[in-house]
Amino acid sequence: MKTAAIPSIRVEPALREQLEQVLAEGESLSAFVEASVRAQVQRRQQQAEFVARGMASLDAVRQGAPTLTLDESMQALKRRIAAARVRAAGQAPA
């Protein structure tokens, strides 16, 4: 598979200087830009999936799917938090 180039962009010298200051040792500007672009693509994909799930849930409710009351939702969340705390306590180093 051939690789493709991302268009170069012009930035203010101050931004370029900030960017160079945060590069890890041995990290190139190109590697930083590629990692940043990958992370942003992943974030946008996750956001689109989140919105799609929300829209599907809304459609399901509009079609009569059962819903929970506020109290039922809060109790379910509290049970999940309590279970997570128990799991975390069991995994804590001695």
CSV table of C-alpha atoms in Angstrom, one decimal:
chain,number,residue,atom,x,y,z
A,1,MET,CA,0.0,0.0,0.0
A,2,LYS,CA,1.3,3.4,-0.9
A,3,THR,CA,1.4,6.2,1.6
A,4,ALA,CA,-0.1,9.6,1.1
A,5,ALA,CA,1.0,13.0,2.4
A,6,ILE,CA,-1.0,15.3,4.6
A,7,PRO,CA,-0.9,18.9,3.3
A,8,SER,CA,1.6,21.1,5.1
A,9,ILE,CA,0.1,24.0,7.0
A,10,ARG,CA,1.4,27.4,7.9
A,11,VAL,CA,1.4,28.3,11.6
A,12,GLU,CA,2.5,31.3,13.6
A,13,PRO,CA,6.2,31.0,14.8
A,14,ALA,CA,5.0,31.0,18.4
A,15,LEU,CA,2.9,27.9,17.8
A,16,ARG,CA,5.7,26.2,16.1
A,17,GLU,CA,8.0,27.0,19.0
A,18,GLN,CA,5.4,25.6,21.5
A,19,LEU,CA,5.1,22.5,19.5
A,20,GLU,CA,8.8,21.9,19.4
A,21,GLN,CA,9.0,22.4,23.1
A,22,VAL,CA,6.5,19.6,23.8
A,23,LEU,CA,8.1,17.0,21.4
A,24,ALA,CA,9.3,13.9,23.3
A,25,GLU,CA,12.9,13.1,23.1
A,26,GLY,CA,13.7,11.7,19.6
A,27,GLU,CA,10.1,12.5,18.4
A,28,SER,CA,9.9,14.2,15.1
A,29,LEU,CA,7.5,16.9,14.1
A,30,SER,CA,6.1,14.6,11.5
A,31,ALA,CA,5.5,11.8,14.0
A,32,PHE,CA,3.7,14.3,16.4
A,33,VAL,CA,1.5,15.6,13.6
A,34,GLU,CA,0.6,12.0,12.5
A,35,ALA,CA,-0.2,11.0,16.0
A,36,SER,CA,-2.3,14.1,16.5
A,37,VAL,CA,-4.2,13.5,13.3
A,38,ARG,CA,-4.8,9.8,14.2
A,39,ALA,CA,-6.1,10.8,17.7
A,40,GLN,CA,-8.5,13.4,16.2
A,41,VAL,CA,-9.8,11.0,13.6
A,42,GLN,CA,-10.5,8.5,16.4
A,43,ARG,CA,-12.2,11.1,18.6
A,44,ARG,CA,-14.5,12.1,15.7
A,45,GLN,CA,-15.3,8.5,14.9
A,46,GLN,CA,-16.2,7.9,18.6
A,47,GLN,CA,-18.3,11.0,18.7
A,48,ALA,CA,-20.2,10.0,15.6
A,49,GLU,CA,-20.8,6.6,17.0
A,50,PHE,CA,-22.0,8.1,20.3
A,51,VAL,CA,-24.5,10.4,18.5
A,52,ALA,CA,-25.7,7.5,16.4
A,53,ARG,CA,-26.3,5.4,19.5
A,54,GLY,CA,-28.2,8.3,21.1
A,55,MET,CA,-30.3,8.8,18.0
A,56,ALA,CA,-31.1,5.1,17.9
A,57,SER,CA,-32.1,5.2,21.6
A,58,LEU,CA,-34.3,8.2,21.0
A,59,ASP,CA,-36.0,6.4,18.0
A,60,ALA,CA,-36.6,3.3,20.2
A,61,VAL,CA,-38.2,5.4,22.9
A,62,ARG,CA,-40.4,7.1,20.4
A,63,GLN,CA,-41.5,3.7,19.2
A,64,GLY,CA,-42.5,2.7,22.7
A,65,ALA,CA,-39.4,1.0,24.1
A,66,PRO,CA,-39.5,0.9,27.9
A,67,THR,CA,-37.7,3.6,29.8
A,68,LEU,CA,-36.5,4.1,33.4
A,69,THR,CA,-37.5,6.7,35.9
A,70,LEU,CA,-34.9,9.1,37.3
A,71,ASP,CA,-34.8,7.1,40.5
A,72,GLU,CA,-34.4,3.8,38.7
A,73,SER,CA,-31.5,5.2,36.7
A,74,MET,CA,-29.8,6.7,39.7
A,75,GLN,CA,-30.1,3.4,41.6
A,76,ALA,CA,-28.7,1.4,38.7
A,77,LEU,CA,-25.7,3.9,38.5
A,78,LYS,CA,-25.1,3.6,42.3
A,79,ARG,CA,-25.1,-0.2,42.0
A,80,ARG,CA,-22.5,0.0,39.1
A,81,ILE,CA,-20.3,2.4,41.1
A,82,ALA,CA,-20.5,0.2,44.2
A,83,ALA,CA,-19.6,-2.9,42.1
A,84,ALA,CA,-16.7,-1.0,40.5
A,85,ARG,CA,-15.4,0.0,44.0
A,86,VAL,CA,-15.5,-3.6,45.2
A,87,ARG,CA,-13.6,-4.7,42.1
A,88,ALA,CA,-11.0,-2.0,42.5
A,89,ALA,CA,-10.6,-2.8,46.2
A,90,GLY,CA,-9.9,-6.4,45.3
A,91,GLN,CA,-7.3,-5.4,42.8
A,92,ALA,CA,-5.4,-3.0,45.0
A,93,PRO,CA,-1.8,-3.9,45.7
A,94,ALA,CA,-1.2,-5.1,49.3
